Each structure stands twice: as structure tokens, then as C-alpha cells.
């Protein structure tokens, strides 16, 4: 099913698709936030009631706060949405933040306590927010920044050992142990250090006891057993997406070199090949990929559309995105997600959802 402005959406350009614990589907886009409750789409009021101007230019995503409130991170600051009141509350991060334009919020991350979140921005710093007070905890924020050694973090990700991993603006990897609130020391071998210097971090993903870092020029791994970051041999291209499989493997999506599968036991990596695929996977431009609970893999392929690889790997479904439903693809997928009911959602950059 294709949903567009003709079906009531206010835009056909979406940046993110998020699923909440109740199965609600959140669609974020240009000056728009829409929620699908299982039956119909509901646009949230993104216009400032005081001055009549848009609250934000782009909504980057949504993170659940409680059963009726949601963090909304945007190009123009952080908001807390109350769906019962149908209202947005602006969360100011510091005195220098402009009340109208605000900081570009990259993400709202889980923190050590469930009563706090870690907010990262694009050049505006990093902040710890107390959920109950809905305010920045200045002391906790400074403590984290001191431990990280940098306030500008890229691709921040908390692992299951309560360690926040990130890349800094000066292309260094940092790890902050939240239990001790100290920077975690680790070794970076020479090849990995050279790759970091020449690359930009794209994504971070934990797989088992290891943490993987997708770069614009390859893939790195932190091995907890040796406390060392090193290069994964055999992959020298841009890594756009990382996703763990149900059987403990790591799927690696690349820009122009298809899908790879990595075994974290020995970090051996091989290109995913299948002769029955609807096109040559070796040169696929993969933007994102995720696996559902049944083992079906959904892949966001630039210029091709959506590729679904079923668990048995014996058949493929390639969905070209077109209003005519003729198999042709005329739009790029920007975000994918699996609904709680097993449905597959895809946001696009001009064709709707």
C-alpha cells in the first residue's frame, strides 16, 4: 500500500519511521510529524500557537518518554510531545540556544538511569536531561563531557555494558563507562588509526561482546577480550548500515558493494551472494537494513527500492516504489522499520510512505 498526500498526508517527504511500544508508527518529515494508530494517520500540530510559525523545519525522529509523551528531536531543537494534550513543550539546552531556531538534535539516547537521557547535537554540545524535571542536568552533562573529553559527539551509542561509544569531531573514538563515569582506555592499532584519520564515522553497532564502527573507508571492531580497536580485513568501502541478525551475525550494508555478512567469532566477512536475486547484489547501494523476529531481512537499496530477503533465502521480493505499482522505482527510501504486527514500513523522499 502506498500512502501519499492524496490519502491525507501533508507531505510525501519523510526522514524517519519510528515504532513505539504500543505499535504506533511515527513518521517524521519536513515540518511534519504524523502518527499512525493502526487505523488512520494523525498529524500533530507543528505550528507555534503564539506566533503562527513552524516549530521546526525537519523532524529527525521520535523516542518514547512514557505512555503518552515522546521526545521529538528536530533541526530546530528538542521538544516533548504530550499526545493527550496534543501539545509540544520546548526543552532548552543552554542559554546560548536560540529560542526560534534552536540546535540541530541528532539523537536522544538511553542513559545510565531510566530517568535520564543523553542528547547529542550537530555542533551544539552534548547534554544529560532529567526526565522528571524536563531540564538539562548541568552537573551530569559536564561530568559526561569531562569523561568523554569532547562535547561534540557523532553516532553516540550505548552498549549493554553501560558504555557510550562515539566518534568525536576530530575523528577519534571515545568510550565513556557510565558506571564509573570515566573514559574507558583502549588501544587503537596503527591501521585502524589511519582509517579513522581518513574517514568519517557512519554508524556504530554492538554485536555480542564486540562493538563495530562503520566508516566512510571500511569497518573497525572493538574486541573486549583484547581491549583493542582494529580494522576488519577484507572490506575497504563505505559502510552505511550495520544490523545484528537473530543468529548473532552482523549484516553490513555498503555504498556500491552490496551486503556483507560478518561472523563475530573470528570477524571473518564475506559478501552475500545469491543467484536468484532480482539484480546483481554485488553492486547494490545499501542505505539501511534490518531483520525482523522471523529472520526476514528488509534492505533499503538506493535507486532500486525495497528488497526483502526471506529467512530461507530462496526467494526475493523487490518492491520498486511507484504510484503505478508497475515494478519501477522512482523514489529513494529514507527510513525503514518493522511494525509490532509484522508490517514493513518505508518512508521515502518524495513518494510518501
mmCIF file of C-alpha atoms in Angstrom:
data_model
loop_
_atom_site.group_PDB
_atom_site.id
_atom_site.type_symbol
_atom_site.label_atom_id
_atom_site.label_comp_id
_atom_site.label_asym_id
_atom_site.label_seq_id
_atom_site.Cartn_x
_atom_site.Cartn_y
_atom_site.Cartn_z
ATOM 1 C CA UNK A 1 0.000 0.000 0.000
ATOM 2 C CA UNK A 2 1.300 3.450 -0.930
ATOM 3 C CA UNK A 3 0.160 6.389 1.209
ATOM 4 C CA UNK A 4 0.674 9.899 -0.220
ATOM 5 C CA UNK A 5 -0.744 13.415 0.046
ATOM 6 C CA UNK A 6 -3.741 12.141 -1.914
ATOM 7 C CA UNK A 7 -4.546 9.978 1.105
ATOM 8 C CA UNK A 8 -4.406 12.905 3.526
ATOM 9 C CA UNK A 9 -0.685 13.229 4.305
ATOM 10 C CA UNK A 10 0.609 16.795 4.332
ATOM 11 C CA UNK A 11 3.876 15.794 2.688
ATOM 12 C CA UNK A 12 5.328 12.898 0.740
ATOM 13 C CA UNK A 13 8.862 13.534 2.009
ATOM 14 C CA UNK A 14 9.828 11.640 5.162
ATOM 15 C CA UNK A 15 13.116 11.302 7.015
ATOM 16 C CA UNK A 16 12.397 8.716 9.722
ATOM 17 C CA UNK A 17 9.988 5.950 10.702
ATOM 18 C CA UNK A 18 9.828 5.028 14.415
ATOM 19 C CA UNK A 19 7.688 2.412 16.185
ATOM 20 C CA UNK A 20 6.568 2.867 19.811
ATOM 21 C CA UNK A 21 5.856 0.111 22.366
ATOM 22 C CA UNK A 22 2.118 0.183 21.622
ATOM 23 C CA UNK A 23 2.682 -0.306 17.911
ATOM 24 C CA UNK A 24 2.131 3.317 16.952
ATOM 25 C CA UNK A 25 4.039 4.309 13.818
ATOM 26 C CA UNK A 26 5.656 7.760 13.819
ATOM 27 C CA UNK A 27 6.513 9.411 10.516
ATOM 28 C CA UNK A 28 8.921 12.340 10.657
ATOM 29 C CA UNK A 29 9.498 14.774 7.828
ATOM 30 C CA UNK A 30 9.708 18.374 6.706
ATOM 31 C CA UNK A 31 7.656 20.467 9.142
ATOM 32 C CA UNK A 32 5.616 17.376 9.891
ATOM 33 C CA UNK A 33 5.113 14.667 12.476
ATOM 34 C CA UNK A 34 2.407 12.088 11.793
ATOM 35 C CA UNK A 35 1.274 9.113 13.885
ATOM 36 C CA UNK A 36 -0.497 6.033 12.548
ATOM 37 C CA UNK A 37 -2.566 4.352 15.297
ATOM 38 C CA UNK A 38 -3.356 1.201 13.339
ATOM 39 C CA UNK A 39 -6.393 2.635 11.598
ATOM 40 C CA UNK A 40 -5.677 6.169 10.480
ATOM 41 C CA UNK A 41 -2.989 8.855 10.242
ATOM 42 C CA UNK A 42 -2.976 11.799 12.637
ATOM 43 C CA UNK A 43 -0.928 14.945 12.005
ATOM 44 C CA UNK A 44 0.473 16.591 15.124
ATOM 45 C CA UNK A 45 0.166 20.410 15.429
ATOM 46 C CA UNK A 46 3.667 21.587 14.500
ATOM 47 C CA UNK A 47 2.764 25.284 14.309
ATOM 48 C CA UNK A 48 3.618 27.597 17.203
ATOM 49 C CA UNK A 49 0.295 28.789 18.581
ATOM 50 C CA UNK A 50 1.812 32.110 19.728
ATOM 51 C CA UNK A 51 3.438 33.340 16.518
ATOM 52 C CA UNK A 52 1.942 31.096 13.836
ATOM 53 C CA UNK A 53 5.367 29.868 12.667
ATOM 54 C CA UNK A 54 6.519 26.286 12.242
ATOM 55 C CA UNK A 55 8.139 24.754 15.348
ATOM 56 C CA UNK A 56 10.811 23.096 13.228
ATOM 57 C CA UNK A 57 11.977 22.692 9.652
ATOM 58 C CA UNK A 58 12.717 18.962 9.835
ATOM 59 C CA UNK A 59 11.750 16.335 12.376
ATOM 60 C CA UNK A 60 14.656 13.890 12.747
ATOM 61 C CA UNK A 61 12.893 11.269 14.867
ATOM 62 C CA UNK A 62 10.878 10.294 17.926
ATOM 63 C CA UNK A 63 11.792 8.457 21.139
ATOM 64 C CA UNK A 64 9.258 7.218 23.681
ATOM 65 C CA UNK A 65 9.224 9.009 27.059
ATOM 66 C CA UNK A 66 6.260 7.279 28.736
ATOM 67 C CA UNK A 67 2.808 6.037 27.736
ATOM 68 C CA UNK A 68 1.657 9.406 26.401
ATOM 69 C CA UNK A 69 4.752 11.578 25.980
ATOM 70 C CA UNK A 70 7.504 11.423 23.382
ATOM 71 C CA UNK A 71 10.837 13.126 22.807
ATOM 72 C CA UNK A 72 10.807 14.779 19.376
ATOM 73 C CA UNK A 73 14.258 15.723 18.082
ATOM 74 C CA UNK A 74 14.381 18.186 15.237
ATOM 75 C CA UNK A 75 16.532 20.550 13.188
ATOM 76 C CA UNK A 76 15.371 23.362 15.472
ATOM 77 C CA UNK A 77 15.706 21.936 18.950
ATOM 78 C CA UNK A 78 14.317 19.315 21.314
ATOM 79 C CA UNK A 79 10.625 19.010 22.163
ATOM 80 C CA UNK A 80 8.498 16.903 24.468
ATOM 81 C CA UNK A 81 5.182 15.951 22.877
ATOM 82 C CA UNK A 82 2.154 15.178 25.035
ATOM 83 C CA UNK A 83 -0.335 13.279 22.851
ATOM 84 C CA UNK A 84 -3.109 13.632 25.438
ATOM 85 C CA UNK A 85 -2.893 17.421 25.293
ATOM 86 C CA UNK A 86 -1.782 17.416 21.653
ATOM 87 C CA UNK A 87 0.918 19.941 22.531
ATOM 88 C CA UNK A 88 4.689 20.415 22.244
ATOM 89 C CA UNK A 89 6.944 21.653 25.050
ATOM 90 C CA UNK A 90 10.305 23.114 24.024
ATOM 91 C CA UNK A 91 13.280 21.824 26.049
ATOM 92 C CA UNK A 92 16.021 24.457 26.041
ATOM 93 C CA UNK A 93 19.545 23.019 26.241
ATOM 94 C CA UNK A 94 21.534 26.091 27.238
ATOM 95 C CA UNK A 95 21.353 29.878 27.429
ATOM 96 C CA UNK A 96 23.034 30.292 24.041
ATOM 97 C CA UNK A 97 20.418 28.249 22.195
ATOM 98 C CA UNK A 98 18.148 30.385 20.039
ATOM 99 C CA UNK A 99 14.507 30.075 21.106
ATOM 100 C CA UNK A 100 13.347 30.158 17.482
ATOM 101 C CA UNK A 101 15.966 28.237 15.513
ATOM 102 C CA UNK A 102 17.499 26.005 18.183
ATOM 103 C CA UNK A 103 20.173 23.336 17.929
ATOM 104 C CA UNK A 104 20.068 20.534 15.375
ATOM 105 C CA UNK A 105 19.376 17.434 17.504
ATOM 106 C CA UNK A 106 20.999 14.254 16.184
ATOM 107 C CA UNK A 107 19.563 11.786 18.641
ATOM 108 C CA UNK A 108 18.076 11.099 22.069
ATOM 109 C CA UNK A 109 19.928 8.153 23.626
ATOM 110 C CA UNK A 110 19.329 5.879 26.598
ATOM 111 C CA UNK A 111 21.489 6.755 29.598
ATOM 112 C CA UNK A 112 22.601 5.040 32.801
ATOM 113 C CA UNK A 113 19.313 5.740 34.585
ATOM 114 C CA UNK A 114 15.883 5.378 33.020
ATOM 115 C CA UNK A 115 15.150 8.804 34.491
ATOM 116 C CA UNK A 116 17.704 10.470 32.231
ATOM 117 C CA UNK A 117 18.504 10.654 28.515
ATOM 118 C CA UNK A 118 21.636 11.685 26.632
ATOM 119 C CA UNK A 119 21.045 14.242 23.875
ATOM 120 C CA UNK A 120 23.590 14.820 21.114
ATOM 121 C CA UNK A 121 23.546 17.745 18.708
ATOM 122 C CA UNK A 122 25.216 18.808 15.491
ATOM 123 C CA UNK A 123 27.740 21.270 16.888
ATOM 124 C CA UNK A 124 25.689 22.414 19.888
ATOM 125 C CA UNK A 125 27.166 20.101 22.505
ATOM 126 C CA UNK A 126 26.034 17.033 24.461
ATOM 127 C CA UNK A 127 23.524 17.103 27.311
ATOM 128 C CA UNK A 128 22.086 14.891 30.045
ATOM 129 C CA UNK A 129 18.410 15.648 30.671
ATOM 130 C CA UNK A 130 16.462 14.727 33.807
ATOM 131 C CA UNK A 131 13.136 13.356 32.612
ATOM 132 C CA UNK A 132 11.197 14.306 35.741
ATOM 133 C CA UNK A 133 12.316 17.945 35.704
ATOM 134 C CA UNK A 134 12.435 18.100 31.884
ATOM 135 C CA UNK A 135 15.602 20.147 32.185
ATOM 136 C CA UNK A 136 19.283 19.782 31.434
ATOM 137 C CA UNK A 137 21.249 18.437 34.371
ATOM 138 C CA UNK A 138 24.224 20.783 34.103
ATOM 139 C CA UNK A 139 26.395 18.861 36.578
ATOM 140 C CA UNK A 140 25.731 15.462 34.967
ATOM 141 C CA UNK A 141 26.260 16.916 31.483
ATOM 142 C CA UNK A 142 29.612 18.405 32.416
ATOM 143 C CA UNK A 143 30.638 15.180 34.130
ATOM 144 C CA UNK A 144 29.941 13.212 30.962
ATOM 145 C CA UNK A 145 31.714 15.756 28.732
ATOM 146 C CA UNK A 146 34.748 15.721 31.021
ATOM 147 C CA UNK A 147 34.856 11.942 30.819
ATOM 148 C CA UNK A 148 34.477 11.936 27.027
ATOM 149 C CA UNK A 149 36.978 14.738 26.581
ATOM 150 C CA UNK A 150 34.764 16.317 23.928
ATOM 151 C CA UNK A 151 31.276 17.800 23.776
ATOM 152 C CA UNK A 152 30.763 17.225 20.038
ATOM 153 C CA UNK A 153 29.964 13.545 19.513
ATOM 154 C CA UNK A 154 28.942 11.671 16.372
ATOM 155 C CA UNK A 155 26.937 8.407 16.227
ATOM 156 C CA UNK A 156 26.736 8.018 20.025
ATOM 157 C CA UNK A 157 25.616 4.502 21.009
ATOM 158 C CA UNK A 158 25.215 2.872 24.440
ATOM 159 C CA UNK A 159 26.115 -0.826 24.651
ATOM 160 C CA UNK A 160 24.769 -3.375 27.131
ATOM 161 C CA UNK A 161 27.742 -2.793 29.448
ATOM 162 C CA UNK A 162 26.604 0.807 30.038
ATOM 163 C CA UNK A 163 29.386 2.210 27.900
ATOM 164 C CA UNK A 164 28.648 5.033 25.475
ATOM 165 C CA UNK A 165 30.687 4.786 22.263
ATOM 166 C CA UNK A 166 31.036 7.691 19.854
ATOM 167 C CA UNK A 167 33.258 9.405 17.347
ATOM 168 C CA UNK A 168 34.366 12.945 18.109
ATOM 169 C CA UNK A 169 34.513 15.921 15.779
ATOM 170 C CA UNK A 170 38.284 15.381 15.496
ATOM 171 C CA UNK A 171 37.758 11.781 14.315
ATOM 172 C CA UNK A 172 38.709 9.949 17.497
ATOM 173 C CA UNK A 173 36.781 7.076 19.025
ATOM 174 C CA UNK A 174 35.795 7.535 22.651
ATOM 175 C CA UNK A 175 34.106 5.278 25.165
ATOM 176 C CA UNK A 176 32.611 6.505 28.432
ATOM 177 C CA UNK A 177 31.964 3.951 31.181
ATOM 178 C CA UNK A 178 28.745 5.292 32.718
ATOM 179 C CA UNK A 179 29.066 3.088 35.810
ATOM 180 C CA UNK A 180 32.368 4.759 36.730
ATOM 181 C CA UNK A 181 31.759 7.956 34.732
ATOM 182 C CA UNK A 182 35.241 7.704 33.337
ATOM 183 C CA UNK A 183 36.685 7.438 29.871
ATOM 184 C CA UNK A 184 37.397 3.823 29.026
ATOM 185 C CA UNK A 185 41.025 3.317 27.934
ATOM 186 C CA UNK A 186 41.640 1.072 24.934
ATOM 187 C CA UNK A 187 44.255 0.554 22.248
ATOM 188 C CA UNK A 188 43.814 1.515 18.582
ATOM 189 C CA UNK A 189 46.174 -0.276 16.207
ATOM 190 C CA UNK A 190 48.022 1.677 13.506
ATOM 191 C CA UNK A 191 45.817 0.610 10.606
ATOM 192 C CA UNK A 192 42.640 1.474 12.484
ATOM 193 C CA UNK A 193 44.084 4.838 13.492
ATOM 194 C CA UNK A 194 44.942 5.622 9.864
ATOM 195 C CA UNK A 195 41.440 4.663 8.772
ATOM 196 C CA UNK A 196 39.890 6.926 11.407
ATOM 197 C CA UNK A 197 42.034 9.851 10.288
ATOM 198 C CA UNK A 198 40.955 9.427 6.667
ATOM 199 C CA UNK A 199 37.300 8.547 7.329
ATOM 200 C CA UNK A 200 34.045 9.764 8.775
ATOM 201 C CA UNK A 201 32.039 7.603 11.182
ATOM 202 C CA UNK A 202 28.737 6.478 9.662
ATOM 203 C CA UNK A 203 27.259 4.073 12.214
ATOM 204 C CA UNK A 204 28.027 2.112 15.410
ATOM 205 C CA UNK A 205 26.574 -1.267 16.376
ATOM 206 C CA UNK A 206 27.150 -3.799 19.152
ATOM 207 C CA UNK A 207 27.194 -7.461 18.165
ATOM 208 C CA UNK A 208 27.804 -9.887 21.017
ATOM 209 C CA UNK A 209 30.826 -8.830 23.059
ATOM 210 C CA UNK A 210 32.168 -6.615 20.289
ATOM 211 C CA UNK A 211 31.380 -3.132 19.010
ATOM 212 C CA UNK A 212 31.643 -2.317 15.290
ATOM 213 C CA UNK A 213 32.230 1.056 13.667
ATOM 214 C CA UNK A 214 31.140 1.663 10.084
ATOM 215 C CA UNK A 215 33.338 4.281 8.402
ATOM 216 C CA UNK A 216 33.424 6.006 5.048
ATOM 217 C CA UNK A 217 36.501 3.872 4.329
ATOM 218 C CA UNK A 218 35.973 0.490 5.962
ATOM 219 C CA UNK A 219 34.925 -1.249 9.156
ATOM 220 C CA UNK A 220 36.526 -1.277 12.610
ATOM 221 C CA UNK A 221 35.887 -3.553 15.581
ATOM 222 C CA UNK A 222 36.451 -3.151 19.296
ATOM 223 C CA UNK A 223 37.339 -6.520 20.812
ATOM 224 C CA UNK A 224 36.576 -6.612 24.529
ATOM 225 C CA UNK A 225 38.850 -9.616 25.006
ATOM 226 C CA UNK A 226 41.944 -7.702 23.857
ATOM 227 C CA UNK A 227 40.675 -4.177 24.641
ATOM 228 C CA UNK A 228 41.758 -3.150 21.150
ATOM 229 C CA UNK A 229 40.181 -1.412 18.151
ATOM 230 C CA UNK A 230 41.382 -2.859 14.857
ATOM 231 C CA UNK A 231 40.379 -2.994 11.210
ATOM 232 C CA UNK A 232 38.153 -5.729 9.836
ATOM 233 C CA UNK A 233 40.117 -7.165 6.934
ATOM 234 C CA UNK A 234 38.515 -7.653 3.522
ATOM 235 C CA UNK A 235 36.243 -4.615 3.404
ATOM 236 C CA UNK A 236 37.545 -1.318 2.002
ATOM 237 C CA UNK A 237 34.475 0.731 1.143
ATOM 238 C CA UNK A 238 31.879 2.996 2.716
ATOM 239 C CA UNK A 239 29.801 1.211 5.368
ATOM 240 C CA UNK A 240 26.356 2.803 5.561
ATOM 241 C CA UNK A 241 24.464 0.385 7.817
ATOM 242 C CA UNK A 242 25.082 -2.273 10.478
ATOM 243 C CA UNK A 243 22.478 -4.630 11.912
ATOM 244 C CA UNK A 244 22.665 -7.740 14.083
ATOM 245 C CA UNK A 245 20.886 -10.906 12.978
ATOM 246 C CA UNK A 246 18.867 -13.241 15.178
ATOM 247 C CA UNK A 247 21.619 -15.869 14.948
ATOM 248 C CA UNK A 248 24.306 -13.492 16.194
ATOM 249 C CA UNK A 249 25.836 -12.454 12.873
ATOM 250 C CA UNK A 250 26.402 -8.886 11.698
ATOM 251 C CA UNK A 251 24.863 -7.608 8.474
ATOM 252 C CA UNK A 252 26.938 -4.902 6.797
ATOM 253 C CA UNK A 253 25.368 -2.614 4.190
ATOM 254 C CA UNK A 254 27.766 -0.753 1.912
ATOM 255 C CA UNK A 255 27.611 2.038 -0.628
ATOM 256 C CA UNK A 256 28.049 0.322 -4.039
ATOM 257 C CA UNK A 257 29.390 -3.037 -2.825
ATOM 258 C CA UNK A 258 26.251 -4.752 -1.599
ATOM 259 C CA UNK A 259 25.575 -6.710 1.573
ATOM 260 C CA UNK A 260 28.196 -8.483 3.641
ATOM 261 C CA UNK A 261 27.837 -10.956 6.497
ATOM 262 C CA UNK A 262 30.325 -10.964 9.381
ATOM 263 C CA UNK A 263 30.860 -13.697 11.966
ATOM 264 C CA UNK A 264 31.856 -12.001 15.255
ATOM 265 C CA UNK A 265 33.575 -15.165 16.468
ATOM 266 C CA UNK A 266 36.567 -14.512 14.211
ATOM 267 C CA UNK A 267 35.465 -11.361 12.321
ATOM 268 C CA UNK A 268 35.537 -13.229 9.024
ATOM 269 C CA UNK A 269 33.448 -11.392 6.463
ATOM 270 C CA UNK A 270 32.017 -12.444 3.127
ATOM 271 C CA UNK A 271 29.812 -10.829 0.514
ATOM 272 C CA UNK A 272 26.216 -12.008 0.457
ATOM 273 C CA UNK A 273 25.552 -13.653 -2.899
ATOM 274 C CA UNK A 274 22.522 -15.403 -4.316
ATOM 275 C CA UNK A 275 21.980 -16.275 -7.960
ATOM 276 C CA UNK A 276 18.199 -15.951 -7.655
ATOM 277 C CA UNK A 277 18.352 -12.310 -6.544
ATOM 278 C CA UNK A 278 16.409 -9.928 -8.835
ATOM 279 C CA UNK A 279 19.584 -7.922 -9.564
ATOM 280 C CA UNK A 280 23.333 -8.181 -9.003
ATOM 281 C CA UNK A 281 23.709 -7.686 -5.258
ATOM 282 C CA UNK A 282 27.460 -7.183 -5.574
ATOM 283 C CA UNK A 283 26.967 -3.567 -6.643
ATOM 284 C CA UNK A 284 23.920 -2.648 -4.577
ATOM 285 C CA UNK A 285 23.914 0.708 -2.792
ATOM 286 C CA UNK A 286 22.578 -0.207 0.634
ATOM 287 C CA UNK A 287 21.404 2.634 2.898
ATOM 288 C CA UNK A 288 19.882 0.578 5.721
ATOM 289 C CA UNK A 289 18.926 -2.987 6.601
ATOM 290 C CA UNK A 290 17.063 -4.633 9.476
ATOM 291 C CA UNK A 291 15.931 -8.152 10.322
ATOM 292 C CA UNK A 292 12.554 -8.965 11.855
ATOM 293 C CA UNK A 293 11.847 -11.536 14.581
ATOM 294 C CA UNK A 294 11.210 -14.235 11.960
ATOM 295 C CA UNK A 295 14.577 -13.730 10.258
ATOM 296 C CA UNK A 296 13.347 -11.826 7.209
ATOM 297 C CA UNK A 297 15.772 -9.107 6.120
ATOM 298 C CA UNK A 298 14.489 -5.794 4.756
ATOM 299 C CA UNK A 299 17.061 -3.829 2.767
ATOM 300 C CA UNK A 300 16.911 -0.196 1.683
ATOM 301 C CA UNK A 301 18.566 -0.117 -1.757
ATOM 302 C CA UNK A 302 19.294 3.195 -3.448
ATOM 303 C CA UNK A 303 17.786 3.537 -6.942
ATOM 304 C CA UNK A 304 16.117 0.116 -6.655
ATOM 305 C CA UNK A 305 13.557 0.347 -3.856
ATOM 306 C CA UNK A 306 12.917 -2.167 -1.085
ATOM 307 C CA UNK A 307 14.476 -5.614 -1.153
ATOM 308 C CA UNK A 308 13.078 -8.261 1.187
ATOM 309 C CA UNK A 309 15.220 -11.361 1.705
ATOM 310 C CA UNK A 310 13.202 -14.091 3.445
ATOM 311 C CA UNK A 311 14.689 -16.328 6.098
ATOM 312 C CA UNK A 312 15.056 -19.307 3.751
ATOM 313 C CA UNK A 313 16.980 -17.074 1.274
ATOM 314 C CA UNK A 314 15.279 -18.953 -1.557
ATOM 315 C CA UNK A 315 13.060 -16.175 -2.849
ATOM 316 C CA UNK A 316 13.277 -12.417 -3.018
ATOM 317 C CA UNK A 317 10.768 -9.604 -3.088
ATOM 318 C CA UNK A 318 11.941 -6.415 -4.785
ATOM 319 C CA UNK A 319 9.446 -3.609 -4.428
ATOM 320 C CA UNK A 320 10.013 -0.713 -6.783
ATOM 321 C CA UNK A 321 8.339 2.392 -5.386
ATOM 322 C CA UNK A 322 5.955 3.870 -7.924
ATOM 323 C CA UNK A 323 2.360 5.177 -7.834
ATOM 324 C CA UNK A 324 1.598 2.959 -10.823
ATOM 325 C CA UNK A 325 2.769 -0.122 -8.903
ATOM 326 C CA UNK A 326 4.449 -1.280 -12.105
ATOM 327 C CA UNK A 327 7.658 -2.535 -10.509
ATOM 328 C CA UNK A 328 9.628 0.554 -11.479
ATOM 329 C CA UNK A 329 11.324 2.655 -8.819
ATOM 330 C CA UNK A 330 11.054 6.449 -8.925
ATOM 331 C CA UNK A 331 11.937 7.391 -5.340
ATOM 332 C CA UNK A 332 14.591 6.787 -2.676
ATOM 333 C CA UNK A 333 13.810 5.096 0.633
ATOM 334 C CA UNK A 334 14.902 7.219 3.594
ATOM 335 C CA UNK A 335 13.916 5.018 6.541
ATOM 336 C CA UNK A 336 12.606 1.511 7.219
ATOM 337 C CA UNK A 337 11.045 -0.195 10.226
ATOM 338 C CA UNK A 338 9.104 -3.291 11.216
ATOM 339 C CA UNK A 339 5.769 -2.676 12.919
ATOM 340 C CA UNK A 340 4.791 -4.660 16.006
ATOM 341 C CA UNK A 341 2.253 -6.528 13.867
ATOM 342 C CA UNK A 342 4.904 -7.654 11.373
ATOM 343 C CA UNK A 343 4.140 -4.952 8.823
ATOM 344 C CA UNK A 344 7.032 -3.389 6.931
ATOM 345 C CA UNK A 345 7.193 0.404 6.749
ATOM 346 C CA UNK A 346 9.262 2.570 4.439
ATOM 347 C CA UNK A 347 9.493 6.348 4.288
ATOM 348 C CA UNK A 348 10.601 7.983 1.028
ATOM 349 C CA UNK A 349 11.997 11.309 -0.144
ATOM 350 C CA UNK A 350 9.023 12.314 -2.242
ATOM 351 C CA UNK A 351 6.639 9.417 -2.797
ATOM 352 C CA UNK A 352 5.092 9.128 0.664
ATOM 353 C CA UNK A 353 5.049 6.014 2.858
#
